PDB file of C-alpha atoms in Angstrom:
ATOM      1  CA  MET A   1     -13.665  14.649  15.670  1.00  0.00           C
ATOM      2  CA  SER A   2     -14.843  13.556  12.269  1.00  0.00           C
ATOM      3  CA  LYS A   3     -18.643  13.428  11.478  1.00  0.00           C
ATOM      4  CA  ILE A   4     -19.604  10.208   9.795  1.00  0.00           C
ATOM      5  CA  LEU A   5     -23.083   9.488   8.248  1.00  0.00           C
ATOM      6  CA  LEU A   6     -23.857   5.984   8.610  1.00  0.00           C
ATOM      7  CA  ILE A   7     -26.725   4.709   6.548  1.00  0.00           C
ATOM      8  CA  GLU A   8     -27.689   1.343   7.182  1.00  0.00           C
ATOM      9  CA  ASP A   9     -30.915  -0.465   7.605  1.00  0.00           C
ATOM     10  CA  ASN A  10     -29.965  -3.416   9.745  1.00  0.00           C
ATOM     11  CA  GLU A  11     -30.268  -2.421  13.354  1.00  0.00           C
ATOM     12  CA  ALA A  12     -27.530  -4.850  14.549  1.00  0.00           C
ATOM     13  CA  ASN A  13     -25.056  -3.645  12.095  1.00  0.00           C
ATOM     14  CA  ARG A  14     -25.886  -0.096  12.628  1.00  0.00           C
ATOM     15  CA  ASP A  15     -25.543  -0.224  16.341  1.00  0.00           C
ATOM     16  CA  MET A  16     -22.372  -2.286  16.284  1.00  0.00           C
ATOM     17  CA  LEU A  17     -20.719  -0.170  13.789  1.00  0.00           C
ATOM     18  CA  SER A  18     -21.655   3.153  15.281  1.00  0.00           C
ATOM     19  CA  ARG A  19     -20.514   2.252  18.858  1.00  0.00           C
ATOM     20  CA  ARG A  20     -17.271   0.921  17.527  1.00  0.00           C
ATOM     21  CA  LEU A  21     -16.692   4.025  15.476  1.00  0.00           C
ATOM     22  CA  GLN A  22     -17.796   6.267  18.487  1.00  0.00           C
ATOM     23  CA  ARG A  23     -15.231   4.636  20.595  1.00  0.00           C
ATOM     24  CA  ARG A  24     -12.594   5.561  18.003  1.00  0.00           C
ATOM     25  CA  GLY A  25     -13.643   9.261  18.475  1.00  0.00           C
ATOM     26  CA  TYR A  26     -15.890   9.682  15.464  1.00  0.00           C
ATOM     27  CA  GLU A  27     -19.193  11.521  15.713  1.00  0.00           C
ATOM     28  CA  VAL A  28     -21.637   9.134  14.082  1.00  0.00           C
ATOM     29  CA  ILE A  29     -25.058  10.383  12.638  1.00  0.00           C
ATOM     30  CA  LEU A  30     -27.506   7.288  11.792  1.00  0.00           C
ATOM     31  CA  ALA A  31     -29.939   6.982   8.860  1.00  0.00           C
ATOM     32  CA  VAL A  32     -32.019   3.772   8.464  1.00  0.00           C
ATOM     33  CA  GLY A  33     -32.835   4.179   4.644  1.00  0.00           C
ATOM     34  CA  GLY A  34     -31.570   6.028   1.564  1.00  0.00           C
ATOM     35  CA  GLU A  35     -34.099   9.089   1.538  1.00  0.00           C
ATOM     36  CA  GLU A  36     -33.228   9.697   5.223  1.00  0.00           C
ATOM     37  CA  GLY A  37     -29.574   9.638   4.324  1.00  0.00           C
ATOM     38  CA  ILE A  38     -29.789  12.075   1.375  1.00  0.00           C
ATOM     39  CA  ALA A  39     -31.674  14.328   3.676  1.00  0.00           C
ATOM     40  CA  LEU A  40     -29.035  13.944   6.541  1.00  0.00           C
ATOM     41  CA  ALA A  41     -26.331  14.278   4.036  1.00  0.00           C
ATOM     42  CA  LYS A  42     -27.648  17.902   3.024  1.00  0.00           C
ATOM     43  CA  SER A  43     -28.748  19.252   6.583  1.00  0.00           C
ATOM     44  CA  GLU A  44     -25.718  17.559   8.640  1.00  0.00           C
ATOM     45  CA  LYS A  45     -22.818  17.799   5.899  1.00  0.00           C
ATOM     46  CA  PRO A  46     -20.780  14.823   7.275  1.00  0.00           C
ATOM     47  CA  GLU A  47     -17.334  14.555   6.328  1.00  0.00           C
ATOM     48  CA  LEU A  48     -17.941  11.042   5.283  1.00  0.00           C
ATOM     49  CA  ILE A  49     -20.627   8.699   4.398  1.00  0.00           C
ATOM     50  CA  LEU A  50     -20.653   4.757   5.021  1.00  0.00           C
ATOM     51  CA  MET A  51     -23.505   3.682   2.638  1.00  0.00           C
ATOM     52  CA  ASP A  52     -25.196   0.311   2.840  1.00  0.00           C
ATOM     53  CA  ILE A  53     -26.201  -0.590  -0.631  1.00  0.00           C
ATOM     54  CA  SER A  54     -29.449  -2.936   0.149  1.00  0.00           C
ATOM     55  CA  LEU A  55     -31.628  -0.629   1.715  1.00  0.00           C
ATOM     56  CA  PRO A  56     -35.435  -1.129   1.526  1.00  0.00           C
ATOM     57  CA  ASP A  57     -36.536   2.263   0.302  1.00  0.00           C
ATOM     58  CA  LEU A  58     -33.861   3.610  -1.970  1.00  0.00           C
ATOM     59  CA  ASP A  59     -30.848   1.435  -2.740  1.00  0.00           C
ATOM     60  CA  GLY A  60     -27.360   2.641  -1.780  1.00  0.00           C
ATOM     61  CA  TRP A  61     -26.423   2.974  -5.604  1.00  0.00           C
ATOM     62  CA  GLU A  62     -29.252   5.323  -6.360  1.00  0.00           C
ATOM     63  CA  ALA A  63     -28.719   7.188  -2.975  1.00  0.00           C
ATOM     64  CA  THR A  64     -25.130   7.731  -3.906  1.00  0.00           C
ATOM     65  CA  ARG A  65     -26.102   9.111  -7.446  1.00  0.00           C
ATOM     66  CA  ARG A  66     -28.452  11.551  -5.750  1.00  0.00           C
ATOM     67  CA  ILE A  67     -25.915  12.558  -3.269  1.00  0.00           C
ATOM     68  CA  LYS A  68     -23.173  13.221  -5.861  1.00  0.00           C
ATOM     69  CA  ALA A  69     -25.659  14.810  -8.279  1.00  0.00           C
ATOM     70  CA  CYS A  70     -26.354  17.626  -5.342  1.00  0.00           C
ATOM     71  CA  PRO A  71     -24.035  20.500  -5.442  1.00  0.00           C
ATOM     72  CA  GLU A  72     -24.223  20.394  -1.499  1.00  0.00           C
ATOM     73  CA  THR A  73     -23.199  17.031  -1.180  1.00  0.00           C
ATOM     74  CA  ARG A  74     -21.247  15.911  -4.142  1.00  0.00           C
ATOM     75  CA  SER A  75     -17.809  16.432  -2.356  1.00  0.00           C
ATOM     76  CA  ILE A  76     -18.602  14.203   0.530  1.00  0.00           C
ATOM     77  CA  PRO A  77     -16.776  10.802   0.103  1.00  0.00           C
ATOM     78  CA  VAL A  78     -18.833   7.799   0.029  1.00  0.00           C
ATOM     79  CA  ILE A  79     -17.735   4.260   1.114  1.00  0.00           C
ATOM     80  CA  ALA A  80     -20.005   1.465  -0.039  1.00  0.00           C
ATOM     81  CA  LEU A  81     -20.673  -1.158   2.668  1.00  0.00           C
ATOM     82  CA  THR A  82     -22.183  -4.267   1.187  1.00  0.00           C
ATOM     83  CA  ALA A  83     -22.439  -8.022   1.383  1.00  0.00           C
ATOM     84  CA  HIS A  84     -22.337  -7.858  -2.433  1.00  0.00           C
ATOM     85  CA  ALA A  85     -19.124  -9.443  -3.280  1.00  0.00           C
ATOM     86  CA  MET A  86     -19.691 -10.588  -6.611  1.00  0.00           C
ATOM     87  CA  SER A  87     -17.546  -9.955  -9.598  1.00  0.00           C
ATOM     88  CA  GLY A  88     -18.576  -6.454 -10.890  1.00  0.00           C
ATOM     89  CA  ASP A  89     -20.087  -5.131  -7.605  1.00  0.00           C
ATOM     90  CA  ARG A  90     -17.001  -3.039  -6.815  1.00  0.00           C
ATOM     91  CA  GLU A  91     -17.033  -1.315 -10.239  1.00  0.00           C
ATOM     92  CA  LYS A  92     -21.023  -0.868  -9.695  1.00  0.00           C
ATOM     93  CA  CYS A  93     -20.389   1.002  -6.514  1.00  0.00           C
ATOM     94  CA  LEU A  94     -17.665   3.070  -8.036  1.00  0.00           C
ATOM     95  CA  ASP A  95     -19.827   3.763 -11.248  1.00  0.00           C
ATOM     96  CA  ALA A  96     -22.523   5.131  -8.851  1.00  0.00           C
ATOM     97  CA  GLY A  97     -20.123   7.716  -7.351  1.00  0.00           C
ATOM     98  CA  CYS A  98     -18.608   5.915  -4.320  1.00  0.00           C
ATOM     99  CA  GLU A  99     -15.061   6.596  -3.721  1.00  0.00           C
ATOM    100  CA  ASP A 100     -14.457   3.155  -2.279  1.00  0.00           C
ATOM    101  CA  TYR A 101     -16.018  -0.030  -1.258  1.00  0.00           C
ATOM    102  CA  ASP A 102     -15.923  -2.492   1.485  1.00  0.00           C
ATOM    103  CA  ILE A 103     -17.490  -5.914   2.234  1.00  0.00           C
ATOM    104  CA  LYS A 104     -19.403  -7.112   5.019  1.00  0.00           C
ATOM    105  CA  PRO A 105     -18.743  -8.352   7.722  1.00  0.00           C
ATOM    106  CA  VAL A 106     -17.072  -5.171   8.355  1.00  0.00           C
ATOM    107  CA  ASP A 107     -13.272  -5.557   9.149  1.00  0.00           C
ATOM    108  CA  LEU A 108     -12.792  -2.427  11.464  1.00  0.00           C
ATOM    109  CA  GLU A 109      -9.040  -1.956  11.020  1.00  0.00           C
ATOM    110  CA  ARG A 110      -9.394  -2.096   7.016  1.00  0.00           C
ATOM    111  CA  LEU A 111     -12.457  -0.008   7.263  1.00  0.00           C
ATOM    112  CA  LEU A 112     -10.684   2.882   9.442  1.00  0.00           C
ATOM    113  CA  SER A 113      -7.768   2.711   6.978  1.00  0.00           C
ATOM    114  CA  LYS A 114      -9.928   3.524   4.017  1.00  0.00           C
ATOM    115  CA  MET A 115     -11.800   6.146   6.112  1.00  0.00           C
ATOM    116  CA  GLN A 116      -8.676   7.858   7.205  1.00  0.00           C
ATOM    117  CA  ALA A 117      -7.474   7.878   3.624  1.00  0.00           C
ATOM    118  CA  LEU A 118     -10.459   9.865   2.590  1.00  0.00           C
ATOM    119  CA  LEU A 119     -10.566  12.010   5.479  1.00  0.00           C
ATOM    120  CA  LYS A 120      -7.236  13.507   4.849  1.00  0.00           C
TER     121      LYS A 120
END
């Protein structure tokens, strides 16, 4: 069972996605903000992070930069989840250190495919 850290401030999105991932056999740890997500990445050592970009306390780009700057967490793959689907947003996520990018609303099969590719 892979341990996934889901950093998402929207309760409905957090609840829906975490339940769907748990039904697929993933252990899901939840954080509602960037600072909490960074702390959980260090303490829980998830195998993958799903990072919302629009977070209230610290946006997902900066949270990812901090996770990637820390020797304890830099090897954890990060997939950005965002409604930002404008030209250049994918590159901005990759520049922040995310390994991949996916848009909301989440297409679970597409997201699972990206997750599985990074968990190998």
